[in-house]
């Protein structure tokens, strides 16, 4: 509830005392009052934790964003291998690239544009997608590199001929 100056007993010559939270300085340099409620309209988007530059500001742009370039380069190489008829190796490389992105997101404090969401969400997303793609690549027919016997049993129970 907001009180007017007459109700609060504060005159023109007295200084206003703020009893609730004060955030970082606003655009004018003065501390501004904040509330714990979410704003009605969002004015900006917060950078995800770890979304800072991966290299100093004076470094060239590719060097500042090396984590996302490394993951993207490995994925591109995996797609190229897949297109050149090395399906298992290409898709396995794509899965490994996503797992490497998850590892970088976990270990490095700043990963640039590799940070899309919160650290936890990025770890789960990159990790689950990378592990799933890598496992499916290793189980691809013919001559799978990885065989899981319970999948055969599941297939026999679901499809009856």
Coordinates of N, CA and C in Angstrom, one line a residue:
X1 N 0.8 -1.2 0.0 CA 0.0 0.0 0.0 C 0.9 1.2 0.0
X2 N 0.6 2.2 -0.8 CA 1.4 3.4 -1.0 C 0.8 4.5 -0.2
X3 N 1.6 5.2 0.6 CA 1.1 6.3 1.4 C 1.5 7.6 0.8
X4 N 0.7 8.6 0.9 CA 1.1 9.9 0.4 C 2.0 10.6 1.4
X5 N 2.6 11.7 1.0 CA 3.5 12.4 1.9 C 2.8 12.9 3.2
X6 N 1.6 13.3 3.0 CA 0.8 13.8 4.2 C 0.5 12.7 5.1
X7 N 0.2 11.5 4.6 CA -0.1 10.4 5.5 C 1.1 9.8 6.2
X8 N 2.3 9.9 5.5 CA 3.4 9.3 6.1 C 4.2 10.2 7.1
X9 N 3.8 11.5 7.1 CA 4.4 12.4 8.0 C 5.7 12.9 7.5
X10 N 6.0 12.8 6.2 CA 7.3 13.2 5.7 C 7.0 14.6 5.0
X11 N 7.7 15.6 5.4 CA 7.6 16.9 4.8 C 8.6 17.1 3.7
X12 N 8.6 18.3 3.1 CA 9.5 18.6 2.0 C 10.9 18.6 2.5
X13 N 11.2 19.0 3.7 CA 12.6 19.1 4.2 C 13.1 17.8 4.7
X14 N 12.3 16.8 4.9 CA 12.8 15.5 5.5 C 13.2 14.5 4.3
X15 N 14.1 13.7 4.6 CA 14.6 12.7 3.6 C 13.7 11.4 3.7
X16 N 13.4 10.9 2.5 CA 12.6 9.7 2.5 C 13.4 8.5 2.9
X17 N 12.9 7.6 3.8 CA 13.7 6.4 4.2 C 13.0 5.2 3.5
X18 N 13.8 4.5 2.8 CA 13.3 3.3 2.1 C 13.5 2.1 3.0
X19 N 12.4 1.4 3.3 CA 12.5 0.3 4.2 C 12.5 -1.1 3.4
X20 N 12.1 -1.0 2.1 CA 12.1 -2.3 1.4 C 13.4 -2.4 0.5
X21 N 13.5 -3.4 -0.3 CA 14.7 -3.7 -1.0 C 15.0 -2.6 -2.0
X22 N 16.3 -2.4 -2.2 CA 16.8 -1.4 -3.2 C 17.8 -2.2 -4.1
X23 N 17.6 -2.1 -5.4 CA 18.5 -2.8 -6.3 C 19.7 -2.0 -6.7
X24 N 20.3 -2.5 -7.7 CA 21.4 -1.7 -8.3 C 21.0 -0.4 -8.9
X25 N 21.9 0.5 -9.1 CA 21.5 1.8 -9.5 C 20.8 1.7 -10.9
X26 N 19.8 2.6 -11.1 CA 19.0 2.7 -12.3 C 19.8 3.5 -13.4
X27 N 19.2 3.8 -14.5 CA 19.9 4.6 -15.5 C 20.4 5.9 -15.1
X28 N 19.7 6.5 -14.1 CA 20.1 7.9 -13.7 C 21.2 7.8 -12.6
X29 N 21.6 6.6 -12.2 CA 22.6 6.4 -11.1 C 22.1 6.3 -9.7
X30 N 20.8 6.6 -9.5 CA 20.2 6.6 -8.2 C 19.7 5.2 -8.0
X31 N 19.7 4.7 -6.7 CA 19.2 3.4 -6.4 C 17.7 3.4 -6.6
X32 N 17.1 2.4 -7.1 CA 15.7 2.4 -7.4 C 15.0 1.3 -6.5
X33 N 13.8 1.5 -6.2 CA 13.0 0.5 -5.4 C 12.6 -0.6 -6.2
X34 N 12.7 -1.8 -5.6 CA 12.3 -3.0 -6.3 C 11.2 -3.7 -5.5
X35 N 10.6 -4.6 -6.1 CA 9.6 -5.5 -5.5 C 9.9 -6.9 -5.9
X36 N 9.4 -7.9 -5.1 CA 9.7 -9.2 -5.4 C 8.6 -9.7 -6.5
X37 N 7.7 -8.9 -6.8 CA 6.7 -9.3 -7.8 C 7.3 -9.2 -9.2
X38 N 6.8 -10.1 -10.1 CA 7.3 -10.0 -11.4 C 6.6 -8.8 -12.1
X39 N 7.3 -8.1 -13.0 CA 6.7 -7.0 -13.6 C 5.6 -7.4 -14.6
X40 N 4.7 -6.5 -14.8 CA 3.6 -6.7 -15.7 C 4.1 -6.9 -17.1
X41 N 5.0 -6.0 -17.5 CA 5.6 -6.1 -18.8 C 7.1 -6.3 -18.7
X42 N 7.7 -7.3 -19.4 CA 9.1 -7.5 -19.4 C 9.8 -6.5 -20.3
X43 N 10.8 -5.8 -19.8 CA 11.5 -4.8 -20.6 C 12.8 -5.3 -21.2
X44 N 13.4 -6.3 -20.7 CA 14.6 -6.9 -21.2 C 14.7 -8.3 -20.8
X45 N 15.7 -9.0 -21.3 CA 16.0 -10.4 -21.1 C 17.3 -10.5 -20.3
X46 N 17.3 -11.3 -19.3 CA 18.5 -11.5 -18.5 C 19.4 -12.4 -19.2
X47 N 20.7 -12.2 -19.2 CA 21.6 -13.1 -19.8 C 21.7 -14.3 -18.9
X48 N 21.8 -15.5 -19.5 CA 21.9 -16.7 -18.7 C 23.2 -16.8 -18.0
X49 N 23.2 -17.4 -16.8 CA 24.4 -17.5 -16.0 C 25.4 -18.2 -16.8
X50 N 26.6 -17.7 -16.9 CA 27.7 -18.2 -17.7 C 27.7 -17.7 -19.1
X51 N 26.8 -16.8 -19.4 CA 26.6 -16.3 -20.8 C 27.6 -15.2 -21.2
X52 N 28.6 -14.9 -20.3 CA 29.6 -13.9 -20.7 C 30.5 -14.4 -21.7
X53 N 31.4 -13.5 -22.1 CA 32.4 -13.9 -23.2 C 33.3 -15.0 -22.7
X54 N 33.7 -15.9 -23.5 CA 34.6 -17.0 -23.2 C 36.1 -16.6 -23.3
X55 N 36.3 -15.4 -23.8 CA 37.6 -14.8 -23.9 C 37.5 -13.3 -23.7
X56 N 38.6 -12.6 -23.5 CA 38.6 -11.2 -23.2 C 37.9 -10.4 -24.3
X57 N 37.4 -9.2 -24.0 CA 36.7 -8.3 -24.9 C 37.5 -8.0 -26.1
X58 N 38.9 -7.8 -26.0 CA 39.7 -7.4 -27.1 C 40.0 -8.5 -28.0
X59 N 39.6 -9.7 -27.7 CA 39.9 -10.9 -28.6 C 38.9 -10.8 -29.8
X60 N 39.3 -11.4 -31.0 CA 38.4 -11.4 -32.1 C 37.1 -12.2 -31.8
X61 N 36.0 -11.9 -32.5 CA 34.7 -12.5 -32.3 C 34.8 -14.1 -32.2
X62 N 35.4 -14.7 -33.2 CA 35.5 -16.2 -33.1 C 36.1 -16.7 -31.9
X63 N 37.1 -16.1 -31.4 CA 37.8 -16.5 -30.2 C 36.9 -16.3 -29.0
X64 N 36.2 -15.2 -28.9 CA 35.3 -15.0 -27.8 C 34.2 -16.0 -27.7
X65 N 33.8 -16.6 -28.8 CA 32.7 -17.6 -28.9 C 33.2 -19.0 -29.2
X66 N 34.4 -19.4 -28.8 CA 35.0 -20.7 -29.1 C 34.1 -21.9 -28.7
X67 N 33.4 -21.9 -27.5 CA 32.7 -23.1 -27.1 C 31.6 -23.4 -28.1
X68 N 30.8 -22.4 -28.5 CA 29.7 -22.7 -29.5 C 30.2 -23.1 -30.8
X69 N 31.4 -22.5 -31.2 CA 32.0 -22.8 -32.5 C 32.5 -24.2 -32.5
X70 N 33.1 -24.7 -31.4 CA 33.6 -26.1 -31.3 C 32.5 -27.1 -31.4
X71 N 31.4 -26.8 -30.7 CA 30.2 -27.8 -30.8 C 29.6 -27.7 -32.1
X72 N 29.4 -26.6 -32.7 CA 28.8 -26.5 -34.0 C 29.7 -27.1 -35.1
X73 N 31.0 -26.9 -35.0 CA 32.0 -27.5 -35.9 C 31.9 -29.0 -35.9
X74 N 31.9 -29.6 -34.7 CA 31.8 -31.0 -34.5 C 30.5 -31.6 -35.1
X75 N 29.4 -30.9 -34.8 CA 28.1 -31.3 -35.4 C 28.1 -31.2 -36.9
X76 N 28.7 -30.2 -37.5 CA 28.8 -30.0 -38.9 C 29.7 -31.2 -39.5
X77 N 30.8 -31.5 -38.8 CA 31.6 -32.6 -39.3 C 30.8 -33.9 -39.2
X78 N 30.1 -34.1 -38.2 CA 29.2 -35.3 -38.1 C 28.2 -35.4 -39.1
X79 N 27.6 -34.3 -39.5 CA 26.6 -34.3 -40.6 C 27.3 -34.6 -41.9
X80 N 28.5 -34.0 -42.1 CA 29.2 -34.3 -43.3 C 29.5 -35.8 -43.4
X81 N 30.0 -36.4 -42.3 CA 30.3 -37.8 -42.3 C 29.0 -38.7 -42.6
X82 N 27.9 -38.2 -42.0 CA 26.7 -38.9 -42.3 C 26.3 -38.8 -43.8
X83 N 26.4 -37.7 -44.4 CA 26.1 -37.5 -45.8 C 27.0 -38.3 -46.7
X84 N 28.3 -38.5 -46.2 CA 29.3 -39.3 -47.0 C 29.2 -40.8 -46.7
X85 N 28.1 -41.2 -46.2 CA 27.7 -42.6 -46.0 C 28.5 -43.3 -44.8
X86 N 28.9 -42.5 -43.9 CA 29.5 -43.1 -42.6 C 28.5 -42.7 -41.5
X87 N 27.3 -43.4 -41.6 CA 26.2 -43.0 -40.8 C 26.5 -43.2 -39.3
X88 N 27.0 -44.3 -38.9 CA 27.3 -44.5 -37.4 C 28.3 -43.6 -36.9
X89 N 29.4 -43.4 -37.6 CA 30.5 -42.5 -37.1 C 30.0 -41.1 -37.1
X90 N 29.2 -40.6 -38.1 CA 28.7 -39.3 -38.1 C 27.7 -39.0 -37.0
X91 N 26.7 -39.9 -36.8 CA 25.7 -39.6 -35.8 C 26.4 -39.7 -34.4
X92 N 27.3 -40.6 -34.2 CA 28.0 -40.7 -33.0 C 28.8 -39.5 -32.7
X93 N 29.4 -38.9 -33.7 CA 30.1 -37.6 -33.5 C 29.2 -36.5 -33.1
X94 N 28.0 -36.5 -33.6 CA 27.0 -35.5 -33.3 C 26.6 -35.6 -31.8
X95 N 26.4 -36.9 -31.3 CA 26.1 -37.1 -29.9 C 27.2 -36.7 -29.0
X96 N 28.5 -37.0 -29.4 CA 29.6 -36.7 -28.6 C 29.8 -35.1 -28.6
X97 N 29.5 -34.4 -29.7 CA 29.6 -33.0 -29.7 C 28.6 -32.4 -28.7
X98 N 27.4 -32.9 -28.6 CA 26.4 -32.4 -27.6 C 26.9 -32.7 -26.2
X99 N 27.4 -33.9 -26.0 CA 28.0 -34.2 -24.7 C 29.1 -33.3 -24.3
X100 N 30.0 -33.0 -25.3 CA 31.1 -32.1 -25.0 C 30.5 -30.7 -24.7
X101 N 29.4 -30.3 -25.3 CA 28.8 -29.0 -25.0 C 28.3 -29.0 -23.5
X102 N 27.7 -30.1 -23.1 CA 27.2 -30.2 -21.7 C 28.4 -30.2 -20.8
X103 N 29.5 -30.8 -21.1 CA 30.7 -30.8 -20.2 C 31.3 -29.4 -20.1
X104 N 31.3 -28.7 -21.3 CA 31.8 -27.3 -21.2 C 30.9 -26.4 -20.4
X105 N 29.6 -26.6 -20.6 CA 28.6 -25.8 -19.8 C 28.8 -26.0 -18.3
X106 N 29.1 -27.2 -17.9 CA 29.3 -27.6 -16.5 C 30.6 -27.1 -15.9
X107 N 31.7 -27.2 -16.7 CA 33.0 -26.9 -16.2 C 33.4 -25.4 -16.3
X108 N 33.1 -24.8 -17.4 CA 33.6 -23.5 -17.7 C 32.7 -22.4 -17.1
X109 N 33.2 -21.4 -16.5 CA 32.4 -20.3 -15.9 C 31.7 -19.5 -17.0
X110 N 32.3 -19.2 -18.1 CA 31.7 -18.4 -19.2 C 31.8 -19.2 -20.5
X111 N 30.7 -19.4 -21.2 CA 30.8 -20.2 -22.4 C 30.1 -19.4 -23.6
X112 N 29.9 -18.1 -23.4 CA 29.4 -17.3 -24.5 C 28.0 -17.7 -24.9
X113 N 27.8 -17.9 -26.2 CA 26.5 -18.2 -26.8 C 26.1 -19.7 -26.6
X114 N 26.9 -20.5 -26.0 CA 26.6 -21.9 -25.7 C 25.6 -21.8 -24.5
X115 N 25.6 -20.8 -23.7 CA 24.6 -20.6 -22.6 C 23.3 -20.1 -23.2
X116 N 22.3 -20.9 -23.2 CA 21.0 -20.5 -23.8 C 20.0 -20.3 -22.7
X117 N 20.0 -21.2 -21.7 CA 19.0 -21.1 -20.6 C 19.8 -21.2 -19.3
X118 N 19.2 -21.6 -18.3 CA 20.0 -21.7 -17.0 C 21.0 -22.8 -17.2
X119 N 22.0 -22.8 -16.3 CA 23.1 -23.9 -16.4 C 22.4 -25.3 -16.3
X120 N 21.5 -25.5 -15.3 CA 20.9 -26.8 -15.1 C 20.1 -27.2 -16.4
X121 N 19.3 -26.3 -16.9 CA 18.5 -26.7 -18.1 C 19.4 -27.0 -19.3
X122 N 20.5 -26.2 -19.5 CA 21.4 -26.5 -20.6 C 22.1 -27.9 -20.4
X123 N 22.5 -28.2 -19.1 CA 23.2 -29.4 -18.9 C 22.2 -30.6 -19.2
X124 N 21.0 -30.5 -18.7 CA 20.1 -31.6 -19.0 C 19.8 -31.7 -20.5
X125 N 19.5 -30.6 -21.1 CA 19.2 -30.7 -22.5 C 20.3 -31.2 -23.4
X126 N 21.5 -30.7 -23.2 CA 22.6 -31.1 -24.0 C 23.0 -32.6 -23.7
X127 N 22.9 -32.9 -22.4 CA 23.3 -34.3 -21.9 C 22.3 -35.3 -22.4
X128 N 21.0 -35.1 -22.2 CA 20.0 -36.1 -22.7 C 20.0 -36.2 -24.2
X129 N 20.1 -35.1 -24.9 CA 20.1 -35.2 -26.4 C 21.4 -35.9 -26.9
X130 N 22.5 -35.5 -26.3 CA 23.8 -36.1 -26.7 C 23.9 -37.6 -26.4
X131 N 23.4 -38.0 -25.2 CA 23.5 -39.4 -24.8 C 22.5 -40.2 -25.7
X132 N 21.3 -39.7 -26.0 CA 20.3 -40.4 -26.8 C 20.8 -40.6 -28.2
X133 N 21.4 -39.5 -28.8 CA 21.9 -39.6 -30.2 C 23.0 -40.6 -30.2
X134 N 23.9 -40.6 -29.2 CA 25.1 -41.5 -29.2 C 24.7 -42.9 -29.1
X135 N 23.7 -43.2 -28.1 CA 23.2 -44.6 -28.0 C 22.5 -45.1 -29.2
X136 N 21.7 -44.3 -29.8 CA 21.0 -44.7 -31.0 C 22.0 -44.9 -32.1
X137 N 23.0 -44.1 -32.2 CA 24.0 -44.4 -33.3 C 24.7 -45.7 -33.1
X138 N 25.0 -46.0 -31.8 CA 25.7 -47.3 -31.5 C 24.8 -48.5 -31.7
X139 N 23.5 -48.3 -31.6 CA 22.5 -49.5 -31.8 C 22.0 -49.6 -33.2
X140 N 22.4 -48.7 -34.1 CA 21.9 -48.7 -35.5 C 22.2 -50.0 -36.2
X141 N 21.3 -50.5 -37.0 CA 21.4 -51.8 -37.7 C 22.0 -51.4 -39.1
X142 N 22.7 -52.2 -39.8 CA 23.1 -53.6 -39.4 C 24.4 -53.6 -38.6
X143 N 24.7 -54.7 -38.0 CA 25.9 -54.9 -37.1 C 26.0 -53.8 -36.1
X144 N 25.1 -53.7 -35.1 CA 25.2 -52.7 -34.1 C 26.5 -52.8 -33.2
X145 N 27.0 -51.7 -32.8 CA 28.2 -51.7 -31.9 C 27.7 -52.0 -30.5
X146 N 26.5 -51.7 -30.2 CA 25.9 -51.9 -28.8 C 24.6 -52.7 -28.9
X147 N 24.5 -53.8 -28.2 CA 23.3 -54.5 -28.2 C 22.7 -54.6 -26.8
X148 N 21.5 -54.2 -26.7 CA 20.8 -54.3 -25.4 C 19.7 -55.4 -25.4
X149 N 19.9 -56.5 -24.7 CA 19.0 -57.6 -24.9 C 17.6 -57.3 -24.5
X150 N 17.4 -56.5 -23.5 CA 16.0 -56.2 -23.1 C 15.2 -55.5 -24.2
X151 N 15.8 -54.9 -25.1 CA 15.1 -54.3 -26.3 C 14.5 -55.3 -27.2
X152 N 15.2 -56.4 -27.4 CA 14.7 -57.5 -28.2 C 13.5 -58.1 -27.5
X153 N 13.6 -58.3 -26.2 CA 12.4 -58.9 -25.4 C 11.2 -57.9 -25.5
X154 N 11.5 -56.6 -25.4 CA 10.4 -55.6 -25.5 C 9.8 -55.7 -26.9
X155 N 10.6 -55.8 -27.9 CA 10.1 -55.9 -29.3 C 9.2 -57.2 -29.5
X156 N 9.6 -58.3 -28.9 CA 8.8 -59.6 -29.0 C 7.5 -59.5 -28.3
X157 N 7.5 -58.7 -27.2 CA 6.2 -58.6 -26.5 C 5.2 -57.6 -27.2
X158 N 5.7 -56.6 -27.9 CA 4.9 -55.6 -28.5 C 4.4 -56.0 -29.9
X159 N 5.2 -56.7 -30.7 CA 4.9 -57.1 -32.0 C 4.8 -58.7 -32.1
X160 N 3.6 -59.2 -32.4 CA 3.4 -60.6 -32.4 C 3.1 -61.0 -33.9
X161 N 3.9 -61.9 -34.4 CA 3.7 -62.3 -35.8 C 3.0 -63.7 -35.9

